[in-house]
Coordinates of N, CA, C and O in Angstrom, one line a residue:
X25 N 306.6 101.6 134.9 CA 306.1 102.3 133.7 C 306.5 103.7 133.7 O 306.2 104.5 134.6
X26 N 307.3 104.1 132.4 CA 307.7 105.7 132.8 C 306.4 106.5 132.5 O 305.5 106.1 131.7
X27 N 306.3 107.7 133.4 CA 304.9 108.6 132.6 C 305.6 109.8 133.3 O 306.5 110.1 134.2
X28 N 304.5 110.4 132.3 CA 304.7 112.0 132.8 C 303.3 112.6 133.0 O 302.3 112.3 132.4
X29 N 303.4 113.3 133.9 CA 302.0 114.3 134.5 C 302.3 115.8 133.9 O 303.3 116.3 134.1
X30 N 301.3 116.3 133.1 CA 301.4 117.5 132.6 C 300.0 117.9 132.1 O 299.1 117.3 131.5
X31 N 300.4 119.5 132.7 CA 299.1 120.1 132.2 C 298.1 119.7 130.4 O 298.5 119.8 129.3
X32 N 297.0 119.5 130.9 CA 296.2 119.0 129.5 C 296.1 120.0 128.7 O 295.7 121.1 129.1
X33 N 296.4 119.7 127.5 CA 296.1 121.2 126.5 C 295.0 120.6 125.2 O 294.9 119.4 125.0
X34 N 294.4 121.4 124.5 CA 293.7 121.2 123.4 C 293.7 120.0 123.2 O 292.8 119.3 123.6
X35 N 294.8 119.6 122.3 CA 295.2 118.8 121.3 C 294.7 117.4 122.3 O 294.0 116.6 121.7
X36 N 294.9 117.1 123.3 CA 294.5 116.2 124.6 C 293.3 115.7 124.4 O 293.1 114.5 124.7
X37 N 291.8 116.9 123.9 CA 290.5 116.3 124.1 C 290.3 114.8 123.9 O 290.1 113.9 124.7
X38 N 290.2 114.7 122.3 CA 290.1 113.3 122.2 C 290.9 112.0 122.6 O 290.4 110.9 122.3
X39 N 291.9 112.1 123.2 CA 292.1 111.0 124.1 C 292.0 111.1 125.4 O 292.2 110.1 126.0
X40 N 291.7 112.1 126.3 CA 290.2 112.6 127.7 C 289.0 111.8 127.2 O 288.3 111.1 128.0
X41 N 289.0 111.8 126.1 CA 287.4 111.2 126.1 C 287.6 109.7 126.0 O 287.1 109.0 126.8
X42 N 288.2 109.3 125.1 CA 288.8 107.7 125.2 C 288.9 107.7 126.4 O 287.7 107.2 126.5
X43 N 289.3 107.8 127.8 CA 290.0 107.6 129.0 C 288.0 107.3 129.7 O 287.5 106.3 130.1
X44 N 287.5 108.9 129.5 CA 286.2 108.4 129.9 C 285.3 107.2 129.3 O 284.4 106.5 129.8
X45 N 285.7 107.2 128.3 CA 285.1 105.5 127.2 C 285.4 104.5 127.9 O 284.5 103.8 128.4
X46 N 286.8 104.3 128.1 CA 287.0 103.1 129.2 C 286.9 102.7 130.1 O 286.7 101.5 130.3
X47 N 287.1 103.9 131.4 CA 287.0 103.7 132.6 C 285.2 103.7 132.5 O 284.7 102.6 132.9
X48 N 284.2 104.7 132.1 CA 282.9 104.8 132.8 C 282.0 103.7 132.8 O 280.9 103.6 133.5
X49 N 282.6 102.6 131.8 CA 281.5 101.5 131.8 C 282.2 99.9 132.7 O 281.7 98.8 132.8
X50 N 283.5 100.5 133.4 CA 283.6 99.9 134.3 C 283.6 99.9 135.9 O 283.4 99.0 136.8
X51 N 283.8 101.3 135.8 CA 283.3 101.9 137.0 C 282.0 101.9 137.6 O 281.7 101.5 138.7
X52 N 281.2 102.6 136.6 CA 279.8 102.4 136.6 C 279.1 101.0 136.5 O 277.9 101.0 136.8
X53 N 279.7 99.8 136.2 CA 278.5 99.1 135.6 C 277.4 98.7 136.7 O 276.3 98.3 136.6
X54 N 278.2 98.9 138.0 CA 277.0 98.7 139.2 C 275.5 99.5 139.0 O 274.4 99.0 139.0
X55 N 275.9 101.2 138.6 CA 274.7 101.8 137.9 C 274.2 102.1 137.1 O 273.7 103.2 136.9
X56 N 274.2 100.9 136.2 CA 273.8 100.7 134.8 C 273.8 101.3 133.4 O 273.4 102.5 133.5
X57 N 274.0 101.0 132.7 CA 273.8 101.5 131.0 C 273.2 103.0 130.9 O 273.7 104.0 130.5
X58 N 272.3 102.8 131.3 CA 271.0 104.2 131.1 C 272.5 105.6 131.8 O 272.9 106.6 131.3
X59 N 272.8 105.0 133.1 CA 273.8 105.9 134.0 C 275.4 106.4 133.3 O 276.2 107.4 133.5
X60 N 275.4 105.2 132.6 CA 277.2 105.5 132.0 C 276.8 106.3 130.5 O 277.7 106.9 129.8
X61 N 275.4 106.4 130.3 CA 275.5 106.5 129.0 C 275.3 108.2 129.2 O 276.0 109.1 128.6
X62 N 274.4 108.4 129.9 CA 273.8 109.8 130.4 C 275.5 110.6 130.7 O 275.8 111.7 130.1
X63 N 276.3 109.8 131.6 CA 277.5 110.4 132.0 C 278.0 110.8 130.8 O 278.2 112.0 130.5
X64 N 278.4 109.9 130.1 CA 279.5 110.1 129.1 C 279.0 111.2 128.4 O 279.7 112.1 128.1
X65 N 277.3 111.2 128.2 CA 277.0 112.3 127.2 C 277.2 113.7 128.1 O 277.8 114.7 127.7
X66 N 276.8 113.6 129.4 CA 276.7 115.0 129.9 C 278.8 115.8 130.2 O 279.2 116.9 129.9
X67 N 279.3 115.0 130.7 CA 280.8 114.7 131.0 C 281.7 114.6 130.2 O 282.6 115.4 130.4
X68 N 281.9 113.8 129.0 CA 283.0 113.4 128.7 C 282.5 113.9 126.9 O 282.9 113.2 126.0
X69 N 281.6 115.0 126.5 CA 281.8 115.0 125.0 C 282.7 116.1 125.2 O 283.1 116.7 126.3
X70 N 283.0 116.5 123.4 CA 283.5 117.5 123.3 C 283.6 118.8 124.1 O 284.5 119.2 124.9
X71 N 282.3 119.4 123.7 CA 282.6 120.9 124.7 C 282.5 120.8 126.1 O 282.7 121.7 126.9
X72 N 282.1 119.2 126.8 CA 282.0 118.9 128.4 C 283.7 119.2 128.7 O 284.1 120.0 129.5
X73 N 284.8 118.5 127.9 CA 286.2 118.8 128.0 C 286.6 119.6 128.0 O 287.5 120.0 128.7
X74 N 286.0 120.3 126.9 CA 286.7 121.8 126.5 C 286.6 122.9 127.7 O 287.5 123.6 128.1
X75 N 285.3 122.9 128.2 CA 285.2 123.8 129.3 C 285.9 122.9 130.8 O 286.4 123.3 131.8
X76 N 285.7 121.9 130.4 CA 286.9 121.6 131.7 C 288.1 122.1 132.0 O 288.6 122.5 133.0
X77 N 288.5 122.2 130.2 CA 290.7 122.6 130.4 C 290.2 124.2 130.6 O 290.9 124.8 131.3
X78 N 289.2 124.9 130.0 CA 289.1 126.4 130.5 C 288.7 126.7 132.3 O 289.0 127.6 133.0
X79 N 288.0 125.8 132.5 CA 287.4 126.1 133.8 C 288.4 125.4 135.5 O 288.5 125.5 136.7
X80 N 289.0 124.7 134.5 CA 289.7 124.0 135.9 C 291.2 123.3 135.4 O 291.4 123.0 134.3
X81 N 292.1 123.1 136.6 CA 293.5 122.9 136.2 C 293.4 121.0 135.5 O 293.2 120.0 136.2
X82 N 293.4 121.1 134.4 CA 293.3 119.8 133.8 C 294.6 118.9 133.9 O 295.5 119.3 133.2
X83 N 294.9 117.6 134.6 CA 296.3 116.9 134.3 C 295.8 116.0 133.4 O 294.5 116.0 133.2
X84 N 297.0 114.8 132.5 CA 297.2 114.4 132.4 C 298.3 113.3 132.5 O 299.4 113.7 132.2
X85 N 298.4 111.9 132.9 CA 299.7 111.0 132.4 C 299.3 110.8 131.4 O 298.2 110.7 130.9
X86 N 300.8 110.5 131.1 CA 300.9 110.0 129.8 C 302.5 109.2 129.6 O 303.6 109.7 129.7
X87 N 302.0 107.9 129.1 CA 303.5 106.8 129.1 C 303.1 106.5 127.8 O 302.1 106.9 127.2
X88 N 304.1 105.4 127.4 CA 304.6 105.2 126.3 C 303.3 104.5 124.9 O 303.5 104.2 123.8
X89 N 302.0 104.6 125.8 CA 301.2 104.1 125.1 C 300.0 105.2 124.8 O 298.9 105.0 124.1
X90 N 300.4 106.3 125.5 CA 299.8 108.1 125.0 C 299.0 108.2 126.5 O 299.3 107.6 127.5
X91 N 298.0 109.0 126.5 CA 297.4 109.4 127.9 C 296.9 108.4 128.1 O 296.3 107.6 127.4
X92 N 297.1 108.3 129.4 CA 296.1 106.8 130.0 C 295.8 107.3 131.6 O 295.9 106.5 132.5
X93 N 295.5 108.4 131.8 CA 295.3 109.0 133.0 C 294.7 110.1 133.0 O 295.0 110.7 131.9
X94 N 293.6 111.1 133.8 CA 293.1 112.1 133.4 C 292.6 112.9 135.2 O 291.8 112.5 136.0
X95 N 293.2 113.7 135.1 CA 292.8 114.2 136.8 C 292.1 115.8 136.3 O 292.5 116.4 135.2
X96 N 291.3 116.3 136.9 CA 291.3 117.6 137.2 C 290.7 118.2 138.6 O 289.9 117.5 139.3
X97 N 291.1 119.4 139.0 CA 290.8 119.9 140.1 C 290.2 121.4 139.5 O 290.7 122.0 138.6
X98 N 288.9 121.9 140.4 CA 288.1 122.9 140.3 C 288.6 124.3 141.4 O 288.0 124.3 142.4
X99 N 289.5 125.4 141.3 CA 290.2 126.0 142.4 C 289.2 127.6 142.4 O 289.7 128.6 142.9
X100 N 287.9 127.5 141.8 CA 287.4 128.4 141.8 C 286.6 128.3 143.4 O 286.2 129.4 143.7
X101 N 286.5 127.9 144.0 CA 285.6 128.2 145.4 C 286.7 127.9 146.6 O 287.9 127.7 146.7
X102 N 285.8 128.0 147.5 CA 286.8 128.4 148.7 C 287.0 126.6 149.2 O 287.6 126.3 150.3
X103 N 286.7 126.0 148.6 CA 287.5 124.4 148.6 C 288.1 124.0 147.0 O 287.7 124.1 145.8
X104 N 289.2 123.6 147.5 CA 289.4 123.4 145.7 C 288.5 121.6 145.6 O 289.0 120.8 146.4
X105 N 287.6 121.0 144.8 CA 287.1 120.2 144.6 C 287.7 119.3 143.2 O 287.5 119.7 142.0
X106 N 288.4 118.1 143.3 CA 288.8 116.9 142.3 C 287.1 116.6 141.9 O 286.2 116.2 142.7
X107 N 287.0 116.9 140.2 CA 285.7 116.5 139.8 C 286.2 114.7 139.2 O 285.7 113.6 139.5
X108 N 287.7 114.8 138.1 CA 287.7 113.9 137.7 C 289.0 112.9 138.1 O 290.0 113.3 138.7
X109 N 288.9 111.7 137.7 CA 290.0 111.2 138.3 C 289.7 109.7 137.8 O 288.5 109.3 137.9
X110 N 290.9 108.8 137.0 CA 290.5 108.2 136.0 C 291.6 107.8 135.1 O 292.3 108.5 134.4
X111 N 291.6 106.4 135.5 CA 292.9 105.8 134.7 C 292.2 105.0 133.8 O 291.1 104.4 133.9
X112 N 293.0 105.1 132.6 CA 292.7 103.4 131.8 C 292.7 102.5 132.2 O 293.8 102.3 132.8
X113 N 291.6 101.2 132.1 CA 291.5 99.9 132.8 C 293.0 99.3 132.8 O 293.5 98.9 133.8
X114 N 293.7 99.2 131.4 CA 295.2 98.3 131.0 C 295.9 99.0 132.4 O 296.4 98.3 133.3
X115 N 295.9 100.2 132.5 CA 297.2 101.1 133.4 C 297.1 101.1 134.7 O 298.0 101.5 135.5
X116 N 295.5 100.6 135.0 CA 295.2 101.2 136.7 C 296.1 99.5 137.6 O 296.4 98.4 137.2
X117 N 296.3 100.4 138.9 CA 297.1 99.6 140.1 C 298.7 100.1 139.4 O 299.7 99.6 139.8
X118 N 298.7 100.8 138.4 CA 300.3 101.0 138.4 C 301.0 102.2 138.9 O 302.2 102.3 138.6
X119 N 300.5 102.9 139.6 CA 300.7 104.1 140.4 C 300.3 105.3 139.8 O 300.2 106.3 140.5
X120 N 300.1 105.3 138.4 CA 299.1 106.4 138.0 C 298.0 107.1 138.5 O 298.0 108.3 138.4
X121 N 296.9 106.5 139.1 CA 295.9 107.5 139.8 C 296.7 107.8 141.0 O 296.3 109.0 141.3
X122 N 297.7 107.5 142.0 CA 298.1 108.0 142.7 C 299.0 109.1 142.6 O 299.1 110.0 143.5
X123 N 299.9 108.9 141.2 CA 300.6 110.0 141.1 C 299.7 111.6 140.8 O 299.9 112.7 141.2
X124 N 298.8 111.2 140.1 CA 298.0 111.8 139.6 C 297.2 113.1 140.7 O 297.2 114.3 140.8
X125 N 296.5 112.0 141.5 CA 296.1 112.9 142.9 C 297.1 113.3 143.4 O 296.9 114.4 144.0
X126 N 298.3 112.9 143.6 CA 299.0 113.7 144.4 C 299.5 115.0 143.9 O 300.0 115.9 144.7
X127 N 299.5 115.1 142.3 CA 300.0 116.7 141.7 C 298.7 117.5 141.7 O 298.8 118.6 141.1
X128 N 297.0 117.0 142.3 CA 296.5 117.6 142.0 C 295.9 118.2 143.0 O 295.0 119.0 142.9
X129 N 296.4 117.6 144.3 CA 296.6 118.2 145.9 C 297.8 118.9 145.6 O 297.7 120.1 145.8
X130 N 298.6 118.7 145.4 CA 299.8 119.9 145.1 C 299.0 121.0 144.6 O 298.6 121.9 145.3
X131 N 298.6 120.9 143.2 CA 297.6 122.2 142.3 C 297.4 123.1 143.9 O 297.8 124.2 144.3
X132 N 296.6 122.0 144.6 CA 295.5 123.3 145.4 C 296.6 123.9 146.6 O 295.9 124.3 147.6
X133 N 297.8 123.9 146.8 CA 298.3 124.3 147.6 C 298.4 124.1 149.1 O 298.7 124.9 150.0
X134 N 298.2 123.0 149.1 CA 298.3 122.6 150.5 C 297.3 122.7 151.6 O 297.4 122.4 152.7
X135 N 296.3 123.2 150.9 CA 295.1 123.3 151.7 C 294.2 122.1 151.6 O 294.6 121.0 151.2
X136 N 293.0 122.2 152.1 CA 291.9 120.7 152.2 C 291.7 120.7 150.9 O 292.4 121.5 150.3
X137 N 291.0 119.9 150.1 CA 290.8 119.3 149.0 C 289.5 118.3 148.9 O 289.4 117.2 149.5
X138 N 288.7 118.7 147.9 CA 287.5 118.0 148.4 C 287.2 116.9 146.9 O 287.7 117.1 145.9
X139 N 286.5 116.2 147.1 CA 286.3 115.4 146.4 C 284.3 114.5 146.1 O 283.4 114.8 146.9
X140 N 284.2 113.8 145.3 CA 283.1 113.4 145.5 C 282.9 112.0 144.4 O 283.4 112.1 143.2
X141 N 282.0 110.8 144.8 CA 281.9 110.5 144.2 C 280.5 109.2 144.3 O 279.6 109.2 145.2
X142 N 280.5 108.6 143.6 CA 279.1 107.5 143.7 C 278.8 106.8 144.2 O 279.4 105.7 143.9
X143 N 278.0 106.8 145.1 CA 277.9 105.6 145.9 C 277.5 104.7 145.2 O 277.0 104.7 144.1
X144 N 277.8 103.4 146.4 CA 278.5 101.9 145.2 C 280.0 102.0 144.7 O 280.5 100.9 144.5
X145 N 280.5 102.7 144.5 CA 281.2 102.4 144.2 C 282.8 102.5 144.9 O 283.5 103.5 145.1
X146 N 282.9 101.2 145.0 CA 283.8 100.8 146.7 C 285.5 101.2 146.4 O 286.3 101.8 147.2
X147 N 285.8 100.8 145.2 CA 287.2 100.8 144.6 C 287.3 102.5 145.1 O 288.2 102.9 145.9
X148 N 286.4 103.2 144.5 CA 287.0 104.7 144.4 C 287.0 105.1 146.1 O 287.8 105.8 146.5
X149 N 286.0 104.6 146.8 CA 286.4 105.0 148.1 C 287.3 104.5 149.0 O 287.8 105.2 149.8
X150 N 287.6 103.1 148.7 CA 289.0 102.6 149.0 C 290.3 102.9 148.4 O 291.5 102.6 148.7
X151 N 290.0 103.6 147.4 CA 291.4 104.7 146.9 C 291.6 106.0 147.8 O 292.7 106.3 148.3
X152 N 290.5 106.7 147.8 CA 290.8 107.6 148.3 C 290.6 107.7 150.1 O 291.0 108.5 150.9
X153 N 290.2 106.9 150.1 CA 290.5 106.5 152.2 C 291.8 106.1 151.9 O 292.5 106.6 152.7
X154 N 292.4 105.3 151.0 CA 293.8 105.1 151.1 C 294.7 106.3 151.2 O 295.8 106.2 151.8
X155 N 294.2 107.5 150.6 CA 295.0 108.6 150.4 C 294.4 109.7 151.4 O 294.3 110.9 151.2
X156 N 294.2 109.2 152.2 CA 293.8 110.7 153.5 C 292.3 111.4 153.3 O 291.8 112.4 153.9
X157 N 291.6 110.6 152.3 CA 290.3 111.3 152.4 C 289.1 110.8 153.5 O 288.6 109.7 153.5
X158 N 288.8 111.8 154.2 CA 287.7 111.0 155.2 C 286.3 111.1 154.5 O 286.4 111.6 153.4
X159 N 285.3 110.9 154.7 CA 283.8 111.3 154.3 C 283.3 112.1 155.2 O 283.2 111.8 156.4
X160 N 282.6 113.5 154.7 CA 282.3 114.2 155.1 C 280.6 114.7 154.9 O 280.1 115.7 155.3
X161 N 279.9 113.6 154.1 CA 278.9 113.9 153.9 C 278.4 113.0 152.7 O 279.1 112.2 152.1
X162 N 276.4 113.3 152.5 CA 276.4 112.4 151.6 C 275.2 113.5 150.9 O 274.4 114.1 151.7
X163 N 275.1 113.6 149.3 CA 273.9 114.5 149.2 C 273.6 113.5 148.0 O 274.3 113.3 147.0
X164 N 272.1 112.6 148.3 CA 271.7 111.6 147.7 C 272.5 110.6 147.2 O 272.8 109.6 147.9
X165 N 273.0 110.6 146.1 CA 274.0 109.4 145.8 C 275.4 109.7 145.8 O 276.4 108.9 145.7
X166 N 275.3 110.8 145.9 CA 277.2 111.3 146.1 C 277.6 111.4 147.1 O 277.1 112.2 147.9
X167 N 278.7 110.6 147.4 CA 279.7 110.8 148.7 C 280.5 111.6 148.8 O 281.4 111.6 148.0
X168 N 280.6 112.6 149.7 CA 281.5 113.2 149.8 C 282.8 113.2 150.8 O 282.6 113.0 152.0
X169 N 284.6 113.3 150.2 CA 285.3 113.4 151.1 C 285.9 114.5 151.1 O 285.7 115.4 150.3
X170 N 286.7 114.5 152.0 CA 287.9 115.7 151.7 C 289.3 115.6 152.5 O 288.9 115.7 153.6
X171 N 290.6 115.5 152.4 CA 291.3 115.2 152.8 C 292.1 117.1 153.1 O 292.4 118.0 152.3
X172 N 292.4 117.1 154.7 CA 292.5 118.3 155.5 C 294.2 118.6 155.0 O 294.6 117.6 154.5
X173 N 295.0 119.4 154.9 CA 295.9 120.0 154.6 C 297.0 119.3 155.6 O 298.2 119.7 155.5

């Protein structure tokens, strides 16, 4: 599948948010409705995006069927932290989340790179154990990894 990774700009929001429409209620469904719904509202509306592409390096892919991919990395602290990461159900296993993380460990320069995400849910830690991330902690339901330089 051809795609391209490129920085996310304005015009991008409303298909960021489609991308969270699709993936969060399959990712999540282990923690239920009440959880994907709370997410999407706190995460994936309008101004939740907007200050994303101002606050942090936002990617996108994007192939012949428009974005179907959504990464960003946070380089404001002394770890750069991946909050989002997130393919379309149709696109995932086609090398998009991996191309994806890998421009967004490039972003942080070669240094550690931290990450975090829900416990329960196995796919995403089996992605990223696949890509060099160990676990380095756990604070209530969030797992944390980080993959060293």
């Amino acid at each position: 599948m051809p795609m391209e990774i490129r920085r996310a700009v304005p015009d991008d929001v409303p298909a960021i948010i489609r991308i969270g429409e699709q993936t969060w209620p399959v990712a999540y469904a282990f923690a239920g409705a009440d959880y994907i719904a709370a997410g999407l509202a706190r995460w994936w509306s309008v101004p939740a995006i907007q200050a994303s592409l101002a606050d942090t390096t936002t990617l996108v892919a994007v192939t012949e069927e428009g974005v179907t991919g959504i990464g960003n990395i946070d380089l404001r602290g002394e770890t750069p932290v991946i909050w989002k990461l997130y393919v379309s159900p149709r696109a995932q296993s086609s090398g998009i989340g991996s191309a994806l993380l890998r421009e967004l460990i490039a972003v942080a320069g070669g240094g550690p790179v931290r990450l975090e995400y829900l416990d329960g849910n196995a796919r995403a830690a089996a992605f990223y154990t696949r890509h060099g991330f160990t676990e380095i902690g756990r604070d209530g339901s969030s797992v944390w990894m980080e993959r060293a330089s």
